[in-house]
XYZ file of C-alpha atoms in Angstrom:
760
model
C -39.970 25.072 35.029
C -40.803 25.077 31.088
C -37.267 26.214 30.411
C -35.817 23.457 32.593
C -38.059 20.964 30.927
C -37.080 22.298 27.416
C -33.047 22.053 28.335
C -33.640 18.614 29.609
C -35.181 17.613 26.224
C -32.476 19.568 24.307
C -29.672 17.839 26.101
C -31.650 14.393 25.409
C -31.812 14.769 21.719
C -28.125 15.714 21.665
C -26.934 12.897 23.543
C -29.183 10.740 21.197
C -27.589 12.380 18.273
C -24.181 11.852 19.871
C -24.977 8.150 20.512
C -26.052 7.895 17.142
C -22.850 9.088 15.071
C -20.707 6.845 17.624
C -22.624 3.881 16.854
C -22.388 4.718 13.209
C -18.817 5.082 13.366
C -18.231 2.008 15.076
C -20.722 -0.222 12.867
C -19.831 1.698 9.489
C -16.502 2.360 9.461
C -16.545 2.501 5.506
C -18.386 5.921 5.904
C -15.405 7.356 7.590
C -12.961 6.426 4.821
C -11.894 9.294 2.595
C -10.434 7.253 -0.789
C -9.280 10.838 -2.174
C -6.742 11.157 0.691
C -3.585 11.695 -0.841
C -4.883 12.719 -4.167
C -3.816 16.206 -4.504
C -0.367 14.978 -5.995
C 1.769 15.816 -9.235
C 5.282 14.301 -9.990
C 7.010 17.310 -8.493
C 5.183 17.120 -5.017
C 3.541 13.613 -3.635
C 0.617 14.208 -0.880
C -0.006 10.294 -1.325
C -0.072 9.715 -5.061
C -2.879 8.007 -4.687
C -6.213 7.683 -6.276
C -9.689 6.888 -5.124
C -9.945 3.017 -5.781
C -13.298 1.362 -5.975
C -12.559 -1.799 -5.275
C -12.990 -4.797 -2.236
C -10.353 -5.663 -0.258
C -7.260 -7.116 -2.225
C -9.341 -7.172 -5.163
C -8.430 -8.472 -8.538
C -9.938 -5.471 -10.476
C -10.172 -1.880 -9.210
C -12.255 1.020 -10.933
C -11.381 4.737 -10.838
C -12.570 8.052 -12.377
C -9.976 9.188 -15.210
C -8.804 12.684 -15.190
C -5.545 12.191 -16.759
C -4.561 11.473 -20.524
C -4.403 8.053 -21.619
C -1.219 6.601 -20.298
C -0.605 9.325 -17.477
C -0.030 7.487 -14.467
C -1.367 10.227 -12.621
C -4.765 9.267 -14.030
C -6.701 11.070 -11.411
C -5.508 13.989 -9.546
C -7.855 16.099 -6.812
C -7.106 19.441 -8.843
C -8.562 18.244 -12.076
C -11.888 19.704 -13.502
C -12.639 16.920 -15.950
C -13.525 13.618 -16.102
C -12.444 11.492 -19.428
C -14.057 8.259 -18.131
C -14.242 5.462 -15.631
C -11.308 3.081 -15.977
C -10.870 -0.373 -14.636
C -7.301 -0.332 -13.223
C -4.516 -2.344 -11.991
C -2.336 0.379 -11.104
C 0.130 0.041 -8.092
C 1.572 3.385 -8.346
C 1.768 6.442 -10.707
C 5.690 5.645 -11.318
C 4.677 1.877 -12.326
C 2.056 2.798 -14.119
C -1.138 0.516 -15.568
C -2.096 -2.927 -17.052
C -5.183 -4.411 -17.835
C -7.159 -1.244 -18.364
C -9.979 -0.231 -20.430
C -12.459 2.958 -19.985
C -16.232 3.129 -20.198
C -17.839 6.801 -20.466
C -21.310 7.733 -20.782
C -22.160 11.176 -23.206
C -25.004 12.991 -24.630
C -25.601 15.039 -27.558
C -23.080 14.705 -30.600
C -21.694 11.443 -30.913
C -17.871 11.695 -29.991
C -15.193 9.155 -28.777
C -11.746 10.631 -28.270
C -10.886 11.215 -24.957
C -10.635 15.242 -24.838
C -14.006 15.115 -26.801
C -15.760 13.105 -24.633
C -14.301 14.731 -21.290
C -17.063 16.285 -18.960
C -16.409 18.925 -16.194
C -17.343 17.936 -12.749
C -17.070 19.203 -9.009
C -16.051 17.314 -5.914
C -19.069 18.773 -4.358
C -21.212 16.506 -6.636
C -18.909 13.793 -6.335
C -19.192 10.762 -3.715
C -16.202 8.529 -3.075
C -16.374 5.450 -0.776
C -14.328 2.101 -0.764
C -17.287 0.497 -2.121
C -19.492 2.955 -4.353
C -18.623 6.066 -6.526
C -20.782 8.443 -7.937
C -20.189 11.713 -9.712
C -22.277 14.116 -11.916
C -20.868 14.973 -15.333
C -21.730 18.445 -15.937
C -21.485 18.400 -19.728
C -23.702 15.374 -20.611
C -26.125 15.735 -17.540
C -25.331 12.342 -16.735
C -24.793 10.844 -13.053
C -22.294 7.761 -12.954
C -22.170 5.401 -10.187
C -20.129 2.398 -9.798
C -20.030 -0.728 -7.309
C -17.721 -3.550 -7.130
C -17.057 -7.093 -6.450
C -13.736 -8.893 -6.782
C -13.457 -9.077 -10.284
C -16.347 -7.708 -11.561
C -18.704 -4.416 -11.136
C -21.897 -2.656 -11.811
C -21.863 0.652 -13.364
C -25.316 2.780 -13.215
C -25.855 5.619 -15.485
C -28.734 8.067 -14.994
C -29.801 9.884 -18.344
C -31.434 13.058 -18.872
C -34.636 12.853 -21.703
C -32.546 12.397 -25.270
C -32.523 10.403 -28.294
C -28.868 11.077 -28.238
C -27.692 9.035 -25.150
C -24.275 7.040 -25.649
C -21.900 4.960 -23.747
C -18.335 4.764 -25.236
C -16.061 1.784 -24.525
C -12.242 2.516 -25.244
C -9.978 -0.679 -25.141
C -6.996 1.708 -25.402
C -3.887 1.538 -27.791
C -1.014 -0.536 -28.243
C -3.275 -3.381 -29.428
C -6.962 -4.014 -28.592
C -10.164 -5.598 -29.932
C -14.063 -4.902 -29.488
C -17.193 -7.051 -30.631
C -20.474 -5.841 -30.233
C -23.379 -8.206 -29.973
C -26.412 -6.343 -30.082
C -28.976 -9.465 -29.943
C -27.073 -10.028 -26.321
C -26.955 -6.439 -25.437
C -23.173 -7.319 -24.613
C -19.529 -5.995 -25.856
C -16.617 -7.828 -25.357
C -13.142 -7.181 -26.222
C -9.498 -7.410 -24.910
C -6.934 -4.610 -23.846
C -3.035 -5.503 -24.042
C -1.968 -1.996 -23.027
C 0.815 -2.318 -20.080
C 3.493 -0.796 -18.744
C 5.921 -3.548 -18.661
C 6.086 -6.992 -16.699
C 4.189 -9.246 -19.225
C 4.495 -11.709 -21.475
C 4.113 -11.692 -25.091
C 0.520 -13.283 -25.050
C -0.692 -10.827 -22.494
C -4.376 -9.762 -22.535
C -7.331 -8.503 -20.460
C -10.322 -9.968 -21.380
C -13.634 -8.091 -20.558
C -17.223 -8.529 -21.054
C -19.858 -5.721 -20.644
C -23.643 -6.590 -20.362
C -25.912 -3.954 -20.581
C -29.853 -3.735 -19.553
C -31.174 -2.007 -22.532
C -31.470 -2.720 -26.068
C -28.990 -0.679 -28.266
C -30.803 1.873 -30.822
C -27.489 2.102 -33.021
C -24.005 1.034 -32.474
C -20.546 1.892 -33.903
C -16.972 1.086 -33.387
C -13.613 3.207 -33.961
C -9.630 2.617 -34.391
C -8.699 5.479 -32.629
C -9.367 8.226 -35.611
C -12.414 7.364 -37.594
C -16.002 6.196 -36.194
C -17.872 3.517 -38.262
C -21.557 2.835 -38.070
C -22.759 -0.842 -37.737
C -19.517 -2.232 -38.147
C -19.961 -4.727 -34.990
C -16.258 -6.108 -34.688
C -12.714 -4.398 -34.948
C -8.952 -5.181 -34.140
C -6.694 -2.411 -34.419
C -3.701 -0.516 -32.446
C -6.447 1.407 -30.739
C -10.133 0.283 -30.840
C -13.404 1.195 -29.156
C -17.223 1.124 -29.253
C -20.048 3.711 -29.042
C -23.739 2.462 -28.255
C -26.779 4.690 -28.628
C -30.038 5.102 -26.791
C -33.042 7.190 -26.421
C -33.517 7.852 -22.653
C -36.284 9.127 -20.519
C -35.446 11.850 -17.935
C -34.037 10.009 -14.898
C -34.020 6.760 -16.936
C -31.015 4.092 -15.266
C -28.957 2.214 -17.699
C -27.082 -0.314 -16.108
C -23.693 -2.322 -17.116
C -22.415 -5.185 -15.674
C -18.888 -5.669 -16.288
C -15.993 -8.192 -15.744
C -12.547 -9.266 -16.966
C -10.262 -11.871 -17.069
C -6.634 -12.288 -17.716
C -7.364 -15.953 -19.003
C -10.019 -16.075 -21.427
C -13.523 -14.503 -22.509
C -15.000 -17.787 -21.051
C -13.388 -16.991 -17.633
C -14.431 -13.330 -17.725
C -18.180 -14.813 -18.141
C -17.268 -16.813 -15.075
C -16.117 -13.897 -13.387
C -19.291 -11.760 -14.298
C -21.422 -14.483 -12.489
C -19.723 -12.919 -8.827
C -22.867 -10.554 -9.624
C -25.503 -12.790 -10.561
C -28.903 -11.613 -10.279
C -28.172 -9.091 -7.926
C -29.171 -5.401 -8.762
C -26.886 -2.397 -8.246
C -27.847 -1.556 -4.642
C -27.573 -5.198 -3.755
C -23.850 -5.359 -4.916
C -23.378 -1.930 -3.260
C -25.027 -3.467 -0.019
C -22.483 -6.597 -0.165
C -19.504 -4.643 -0.944
C -20.450 -2.296 2.107
C -20.552 -5.098 4.195
C -17.458 -6.697 3.175
C -15.629 -3.433 3.880
C -17.281 -2.826 7.292
C -16.481 -6.402 8.315
C -12.572 -5.955 7.516
C -12.433 -2.582 8.720
C -14.238 -3.696 11.836
C -11.539 -5.936 12.799
C -9.971 -2.969 14.665
C -12.523 -0.611 16.099
C -10.976 2.662 17.716
C -12.842 4.827 20.558
C -12.233 8.045 21.840
C -10.070 9.953 19.310
C -11.151 13.246 17.500
C -13.229 12.951 14.270
C -9.977 13.795 12.473
C -7.648 10.882 14.122
C -10.582 8.534 13.472
C -11.441 9.432 9.845
C -7.513 9.497 9.246
C -7.285 6.261 10.782
C -9.722 4.419 8.972
C -8.757 6.166 5.664
C -4.969 4.595 6.156
C -6.680 1.194 7.092
C -8.427 1.097 3.936
C -5.378 1.744 1.945
C -3.403 -1.291 3.916
C -6.131 -3.522 2.422
C -5.703 -3.011 -1.215
C -2.368 -4.292 -2.208
C -1.059 -6.832 -3.269
C -4.143 -7.619 -5.431
C -5.517 -10.960 -6.212
C -4.255 -12.012 -9.433
C -6.056 -15.468 -9.402
C -9.345 -16.475 -10.755
C -11.862 -19.235 -10.034
C -12.555 -21.782 -12.919
C -15.924 -23.375 -13.910
C -15.399 -25.809 -10.939
C -14.553 -23.166 -8.504
C -10.772 -24.266 -8.557
C -8.012 -21.358 -8.139
C -6.436 -20.670 -11.117
C -4.213 -17.973 -12.693
C -2.659 -16.798 -15.925
C 1.247 -16.393 -15.286
C 2.544 -13.088 -15.859
C 5.876 -14.685 -15.823
C 5.730 -17.626 -18.182
C 2.104 -17.011 -20.140
C 0.483 -20.052 -18.857
C -2.755 -20.861 -16.932
C -1.624 -22.494 -14.069
C -3.315 -23.685 -10.755
C -2.786 -21.738 -7.388
C -2.673 -18.563 -6.056
C -1.062 -15.543 -7.417
C -0.722 -12.045 -6.171
C 0.906 -8.937 -7.467
C 1.505 -5.077 -7.481
C 3.694 -4.635 -4.722
C 6.908 -3.088 -4.109
C 9.201 -4.996 -1.323
C 11.320 -2.685 -0.467
C 8.213 -0.612 0.699
C 5.973 -2.812 2.193
C 7.991 -5.484 4.051
C 8.544 -2.959 6.954
C 4.987 -2.689 8.181
C 2.309 -4.141 5.581
C 3.435 -7.539 5.695
C 3.491 -7.447 9.486
C 0.264 -6.313 9.590
C -1.279 -9.095 7.711
C 0.626 -11.275 10.156
C -1.118 -9.881 12.898
C -4.557 -9.274 11.598
C -5.086 -11.508 8.305
C -2.537 -14.376 8.556
C -4.809 -16.675 6.351
C -4.575 -13.973 3.481
C -0.891 -13.792 3.983
C -0.248 -17.681 3.942
C -2.150 -17.421 0.134
C 0.189 -14.509 -0.785
C 3.130 -16.541 0.259
C 2.244 -19.519 -1.698
C 1.857 -17.090 -4.540
C 5.340 -16.457 -3.922
C 5.995 -19.963 -4.455
C 4.479 -20.456 -7.500
C 6.219 -16.966 -8.538
C 9.404 -19.080 -7.825
C 8.101 -22.203 -9.987
C 7.203 -20.148 -12.614
C 9.915 -17.609 -13.251
C 13.103 -18.944 -11.238
C 12.822 -15.744 -8.672
C 10.785 -14.382 -6.129
C 9.233 -11.016 -7.077
C 10.589 -7.967 -5.375
C 8.507 -5.496 -7.455
C 5.885 -7.332 -9.328
C 3.149 -5.394 -11.592
C 2.168 -7.965 -12.804
C 5.621 -9.830 -13.628
C 9.248 -8.811 -12.567
C 9.693 -5.050 -12.902
C 13.062 -3.504 -12.460
C 12.517 -1.121 -9.650
C 14.212 -0.266 -6.003
C 16.643 -2.327 -4.301
C 17.438 -5.269 -1.802
C 15.889 -8.890 -1.743
C 13.315 -8.015 0.941
C 11.138 -11.129 -0.167
C 13.358 -12.863 2.714
C 11.843 -10.457 5.424
C 8.448 -11.129 4.187
C 8.678 -14.837 3.762
C 10.804 -15.214 7.175
C 8.189 -13.168 9.168
C 5.299 -14.771 7.964
C 6.592 -18.225 8.965
C 8.032 -17.163 12.254
C 5.055 -15.612 13.167
C 3.109 -19.181 13.017
C 1.837 -18.915 9.198
C 0.814 -22.120 7.771
C -0.458 -23.401 4.070
C 2.602 -22.739 1.993
C 5.760 -24.459 0.801
C 8.280 -22.810 3.155
C 10.941 -25.258 1.969
C 10.450 -24.111 -1.798
C 10.162 -20.530 -0.484
C 13.608 -21.314 1.501
C 15.281 -22.613 -1.572
C 14.281 -19.633 -3.065
C 16.011 -17.333 -0.831
C 18.974 -19.375 -0.839
C 19.046 -18.726 -4.550
C 18.579 -15.266 -4.051
C 21.465 -15.152 -1.567
C 24.099 -16.443 -4.261
C 22.922 -14.859 -7.592
C 21.832 -11.967 -9.603
C 18.470 -11.784 -11.189
C 17.234 -11.145 -14.829
C 16.706 -7.684 -13.790
C 18.546 -5.523 -11.126
C 15.790 -5.886 -8.635
C 15.494 -9.656 -8.871
C 18.107 -11.917 -7.032
C 21.204 -9.430 -5.646
C 22.632 -7.272 -7.829
C 26.568 -7.183 -6.923
C 26.250 -10.514 -4.952
C 29.490 -11.377 -5.663
C 31.093 -8.472 -4.312
C 29.030 -8.547 -1.351
C 29.440 -12.243 -0.422
C 33.244 -12.074 -0.838
C 33.718 -8.217 0.362
C 31.155 -7.956 2.843
C 29.555 -4.807 1.161
C 28.906 -3.875 -2.676
C 31.513 -1.650 -3.468
C 30.996 1.977 -4.572
C 33.379 2.278 -7.435
C 32.104 -1.091 -9.566
C 29.207 1.191 -11.169
C 26.510 -0.535 -9.140
C 24.186 2.290 -8.080
C 22.704 2.546 -4.677
C 25.587 0.419 -3.371
C 25.199 1.210 0.389
C 21.565 0.688 0.484
C 21.992 -2.456 -1.020
C 24.550 -3.870 1.184
C 22.518 -2.777 4.522
C 19.166 -4.361 3.150
C 20.986 -7.455 2.149
C 22.766 -7.564 5.487
C 19.099 -7.432 7.260
C 17.813 -10.127 4.658
C 20.527 -12.202 5.611
C 19.747 -12.045 9.314
C 15.771 -12.900 8.264
C 17.532 -16.018 6.450
C 19.415 -16.997 9.292
C 16.407 -16.827 11.650
C 14.446 -18.760 9.233
C 17.261 -21.523 8.767
C 17.163 -21.943 12.479
C 13.432 -22.565 12.705
C 13.589 -25.154 9.939
C 16.420 -26.921 11.320
C 18.962 -26.104 8.422
C 22.777 -27.159 8.840
C 24.605 -25.080 11.378
C 27.205 -24.017 8.761
C 24.128 -22.935 6.788
C 22.806 -20.985 9.689
C 26.206 -19.317 10.742
C 26.801 -18.071 7.317
C 23.816 -16.139 6.985
C 24.275 -14.805 10.797
C 27.814 -13.589 9.779
C 26.723 -11.755 6.883
C 24.274 -10.140 8.803
C 26.925 -7.920 10.494
C 28.114 -6.731 7.035
C 26.383 -3.217 7.987
C 29.392 -2.880 10.061
C 31.622 -2.594 7.043
C 30.012 0.692 5.811
C 29.919 2.309 9.108
C 32.195 5.252 9.226
C 33.586 6.359 12.662
C 34.750 9.807 11.837
C 31.199 10.833 10.800
C 29.087 8.317 12.913
C 27.199 7.405 9.696
C 27.118 5.163 6.900
C 29.100 5.653 3.871
C 29.910 4.016 0.474
C 33.025 2.091 0.424
C 35.670 1.473 -2.553
C 36.755 -2.032 -3.733
C 40.047 -1.506 -1.970
C 38.412 -0.771 1.478
C 38.769 3.079 1.360
C 35.638 5.078 1.806
C 34.270 6.992 -0.913
C 35.341 10.593 -1.040
C 34.247 13.307 -1.228
C 31.405 12.577 0.972
C 28.403 14.567 1.866
C 25.761 13.016 4.217
C 23.177 15.204 2.644
C 23.555 13.616 -0.943
C 20.569 11.883 -2.108
C 20.878 8.744 -4.329
C 24.274 7.958 -5.467
C 25.421 5.063 -2.678
C 21.790 5.183 -1.121
C 18.322 4.577 -2.521
C 16.027 7.939 -2.472
C 17.591 9.139 0.551
C 21.009 10.044 2.059
C 23.289 8.961 4.742
C 21.145 10.520 7.527
C 18.445 8.280 6.406
C 20.128 5.027 5.498
C 22.241 4.918 8.532
C 19.397 3.308 10.569
C 18.837 0.493 8.347
C 20.114 -2.135 10.666
C 16.756 -3.275 11.626
C 18.087 -6.535 13.292
C 21.009 -5.127 15.368
C 20.122 -1.695 16.772
C 22.318 -2.453 19.691
C 25.310 -3.293 17.499
C 24.970 0.119 15.547
C 24.450 2.038 18.843
C 27.747 0.336 20.184
C 29.482 1.723 16.755
C 28.280 5.183 17.633
C 29.821 5.129 21.261
C 26.814 3.449 23.191
C 23.193 4.557 24.107
C 24.117 8.378 24.581
C 26.112 8.908 21.211
C 23.574 6.803 19.735
C 20.471 8.736 21.261
C 22.413 12.353 20.047
C 22.782 10.890 16.501
C 19.027 10.117 16.656
C 18.386 13.519 18.008
C 20.731 15.151 15.205
C 18.311 14.265 12.552
C 15.779 16.511 13.729
C 18.263 18.966 14.539
C 20.317 19.558 11.312
C 18.622 21.882 8.657
C 16.892 20.448 5.672
C 19.430 20.837 3.147
C 20.106 18.223 0.546
C 22.707 17.663 -2.497
C 20.361 16.490 -5.552
C 23.482 16.152 -7.898
C 23.239 12.484 -8.292
C 19.607 13.347 -9.991
C 20.590 16.574 -11.531
C 17.069 18.033 -10.183
C 15.021 18.207 -6.862
C 13.145 14.748 -6.879
C 9.925 15.064 -5.007
C 10.957 13.121 -1.975
C 13.470 15.621 -1.291
C 10.960 18.443 -1.618
C 8.819 16.622 0.913
C 11.349 16.411 3.390
C 12.213 20.218 2.741
C 8.971 21.503 3.344
C 7.956 19.465 6.617
C 10.098 21.500 9.121
C 11.659 18.382 10.806
C 15.268 18.961 9.960
C 16.296 15.909 7.654
C 13.736 13.625 8.867
C 12.300 12.480 5.499
C 8.930 10.716 6.812
C 7.551 11.043 3.071
C 9.923 7.983 2.126
C 10.100 4.489 3.609
C 13.951 4.347 4.711
C 13.516 6.197 7.892
C 9.952 5.586 8.767
C 11.156 3.377 11.791
C 14.007 5.448 13.100
C 11.701 7.255 15.636
C 11.373 4.080 17.490
C 14.704 3.627 18.013
C 14.788 5.590 21.058
C 13.342 2.744 22.695
C 16.974 0.693 22.209
C 18.772 3.769 23.925
C 16.516 4.111 27.271
C 15.115 7.460 25.902
C 11.344 6.026 24.845
C 9.714 9.306 25.929
C 11.554 10.832 22.715
C 9.824 8.089 20.671
C 6.534 9.245 21.874
C 6.928 12.871 21.265
C 8.039 12.327 17.974
C 5.218 9.853 17.115
C 3.081 12.212 17.945
C 4.532 15.227 15.899
C 4.561 13.052 13.078
C 0.856 11.887 13.365
C -0.587 15.320 14.025
C 1.521 17.412 11.242
C 1.787 14.859 8.385
C -1.445 12.945 8.183
C -4.739 14.321 7.467
C -7.900 12.867 5.996
C -7.773 15.145 3.158
C -6.635 15.141 -0.271
C -3.075 16.383 0.726
C -3.374 14.069 3.651
C 0.067 12.262 3.028
C 3.815 13.633 3.262
C 5.043 11.682 0.783
C 4.057 8.433 -1.446
C 1.791 6.118 0.126
C 3.205 3.156 -1.595
C 0.959 0.045 -1.491
C -0.112 0.762 2.090
C 3.245 1.298 3.646
C 2.919 4.848 4.941
C -0.759 3.926 5.847
C 0.436 0.901 7.822
C 2.989 3.142 9.545
C 0.065 5.040 10.743
C -2.190 2.179 11.704
C 0.159 0.295 13.700
C 1.400 3.747 15.564
C -1.920 4.613 16.397
C -2.339 1.247 18.113
C 0.896 2.170 20.169
C 3.467 -0.344 18.741
C 5.321 -0.945 15.409
C 7.463 -3.768 14.007
C 10.739 -2.359 13.693
C 12.283 -5.967 12.988
C 10.133 -8.170 10.933
C 11.101 -12.072 11.439
C 11.236 -11.597 15.126
C 8.633 -11.802 17.662
C 8.671 -8.135 18.745
C 6.662 -4.823 18.255
C 8.507 -1.691 19.688
C 6.256 0.258 21.740
C 5.324 3.793 20.554
C 2.539 5.516 22.155
C -1.370 4.808 21.629
C -3.426 7.520 19.928
C -6.592 6.453 20.994
C -8.434 5.975 24.379
C -9.652 2.564 23.413
C -8.634 0.124 20.398
C -10.143 -3.362 20.308
C -8.502 -5.878 17.475
C -10.267 -9.002 16.676
C -7.980 -11.628 15.391
C -8.623 -14.417 12.950
C -8.428 -16.933 15.750
C -11.010 -15.554 17.987
C -8.948 -13.866 20.417
C -8.808 -10.111 21.005
C -6.605 -7.359 21.874
C -7.801 -4.560 24.000
C -5.493 -1.338 24.172
C -6.935 1.185 27.025
C -5.422 4.546 27.533
C -8.090 6.248 28.974
C -6.356 9.387 29.656
C -5.280 10.109 26.193
C -5.606 13.294 24.590
C -3.386 15.626 22.482
C -1.399 16.587 25.498
C -1.258 13.520 27.489
C 1.027 11.915 24.732
C 3.519 10.449 27.320
C 3.356 6.739 28.785
C 3.502 6.735 32.534
C 3.275 3.043 33.082
C 1.953 -0.040 31.094
C -0.101 -3.368 32.435
C 0.100 -6.293 30.275
C -2.990 -8.621 31.174
C -3.278 -6.834 34.625
C 0.526 -7.017 35.695
C 3.012 -4.115 35.782
C 4.954 -4.316 32.400
C 8.326 -2.481 32.120
C 9.556 -3.875 28.661
C 9.793 -1.537 25.835
C 8.377 -3.965 23.198
C 5.387 -6.432 23.052
C 5.577 -9.976 21.998
C 3.570 -11.048 18.890
C 2.907 -14.389 20.261
C 1.639 -13.244 23.576
C -0.589 -10.799 21.600
C -2.071 -13.379 19.461
C -3.165 -15.466 22.685
C -5.354 -12.371 23.625
C -4.371 -9.149 25.511
C -5.375 -6.444 27.597
C -2.842 -3.849 27.563
C -3.506 -0.712 29.785
C -1.434 2.451 29.306
C -1.571 5.105 31.932
C -0.929 8.455 29.970
C 0.550 11.858 31.071
C 1.415 15.478 29.750
C 5.128 14.705 31.052
C 7.363 12.174 30.187
C 8.225 9.413 32.539
C 11.890 9.221 32.399
C 12.383 6.421 34.857
C 10.517 3.875 32.586
C 12.280 2.019 29.878
C 15.771 2.901 30.748
C 16.816 -0.514 31.687
C 19.030 -2.163 29.263
C 16.969 -5.292 30.285
C 13.642 -3.849 28.852
C 15.420 -2.570 25.285
C 13.686 -4.580 22.416
C 15.631 -7.295 20.539
C 19.006 -6.818 18.735
C 21.079 -9.552 17.308
C 24.342 -8.576 19.024
C 22.574 -8.422 22.689
């Protein structure tokens, strides 16, 4: 009897513990986020190319521990063993690099200021990395540093040992900077101009640092020499060192804020902290993250799946960042990275639409439409201030990637019910894009005269990545035609863009059933190697870009001989070996290597062009193949670990693919009402929409083996379609999936149930 009673008590304890952890995960999803996911990266092999961003969702300023040398785009890498400082950062990608950056670093002992001299050994075992909080022990200085953010400010807390040689180094970095120490106010102000491009001549990031402890001594430095009791310095590379005597365990706090407008505005931004102490700021930041993350509640997955989901969800909520500030009257203003003026209204930046039009912005339209409306108005402001829409902004126009994918983003926002932005001005900007090259190759449409006259950008006119441009312009023209319809534009205008949306057909080679560069005289490029990366394509080959006909998969299928031929070509992507031709680049770029090592043939999930391809079996009457390959990719290519991605994370896109795919559907064709069905990952998901409605996704039999959909019910009624309606979802919906270990080859085979295609 005693043994039975004891067993009952043990079972009760285990039940209570398990209930506690379930409750914890549901109410505090921020604890499930691993901000180090993807940080074990390097230029030759990306497992995310991320850094642990200490920030609020879409915050203007991020913070990060810096392990790399000044100017290194790989500013934090998991395999590093020393920290050089704690950096305010605006870096969207190591390839784009940073701007508006400065560094703070605590030290003890001999007064040092150069980054190698001040660097300290650290261990991940003494590191806590969360979205709203970061802590690390700096072994060489016996100091623990903690950071917690607001949108435009942060509090840093340094716990020192007993010493009369405690220091804090402020590094305003090179390329032109300024520092001023104000001892009687326990304050340091300064500005940094260090950037990687995309800024006007008057660009500065003004910062203010307010300490809670009086300075014992002060010094400034000019990059090489330290000068005691010099309070102000303006040089190529400036910094400051402040000294303290501290007791064991004494905590020194620094409240920090910055502004792209002025020192006065930086002081206003500092008021985001107010009178809150470190722990109060941390609690508020945690609440903000939990509120945002809890908009999507997942249940019934493994610990690894749940942690991966919320780690990916965190990444979708970082970019584009807010580049606007609130003035002393509380009005929204921004420094324009396009003309250098301070102007009213919203501005967002740090985004490459070539990546994010695919899933990130559709995710915003589903879950955060009010935010997306502000982003759209920011695009209208960009058009006013520069004459063009941004395709890659950081903080202003950057010459990177191809396409004019702002068309997809704008059309999708408006057609899915977005309000509160000047759609007529944005439409005008899209029409201008369709007829003009921009000041940079990534702005407007490079090769547009050829495209509009011939129906493609030729291979032999010295315009790189011509086939990729053609395919993306054609899809963008579809988006403009759909928007033109909604805005009741003249029929001639609608027809012009609709006709151009079919230009993808001009590059289809019937002999290989693949897309191929075409010369100005109408002949295909020769020789043709479908495994050649770059050249006619962008960071991919013909096997990857052939599927970039987002708006007319039925038309592409017909070119390939119908559903059977189309499905066979899809199968072939996984069947052909991971061979490649890197001659265009002259070396194996990291995207190639990431495809090669994944053991999925020529499927290259680590880069964006092919990420929608798995969903295309739904257009061929074989949705069970979509279901199989989605689970394969999710299980093999995503982990909540430092090497957790299979390529560049890219401003949330690779993460958004996982988030959507875990829900069981994906936006193959932004600017339409449809999401294409995949297979849900969890037993239950609850989406809390901005309008107060809920979407509940039930798949109670779901597990590792039961990856196949047997049947679907939508709001209680049997549902045969291979797609879901955005409009119907936003009215509130319950979707019930019956899952099985074996595929149902009778469901989703009727062409009437296939997703939207322009030519259907």
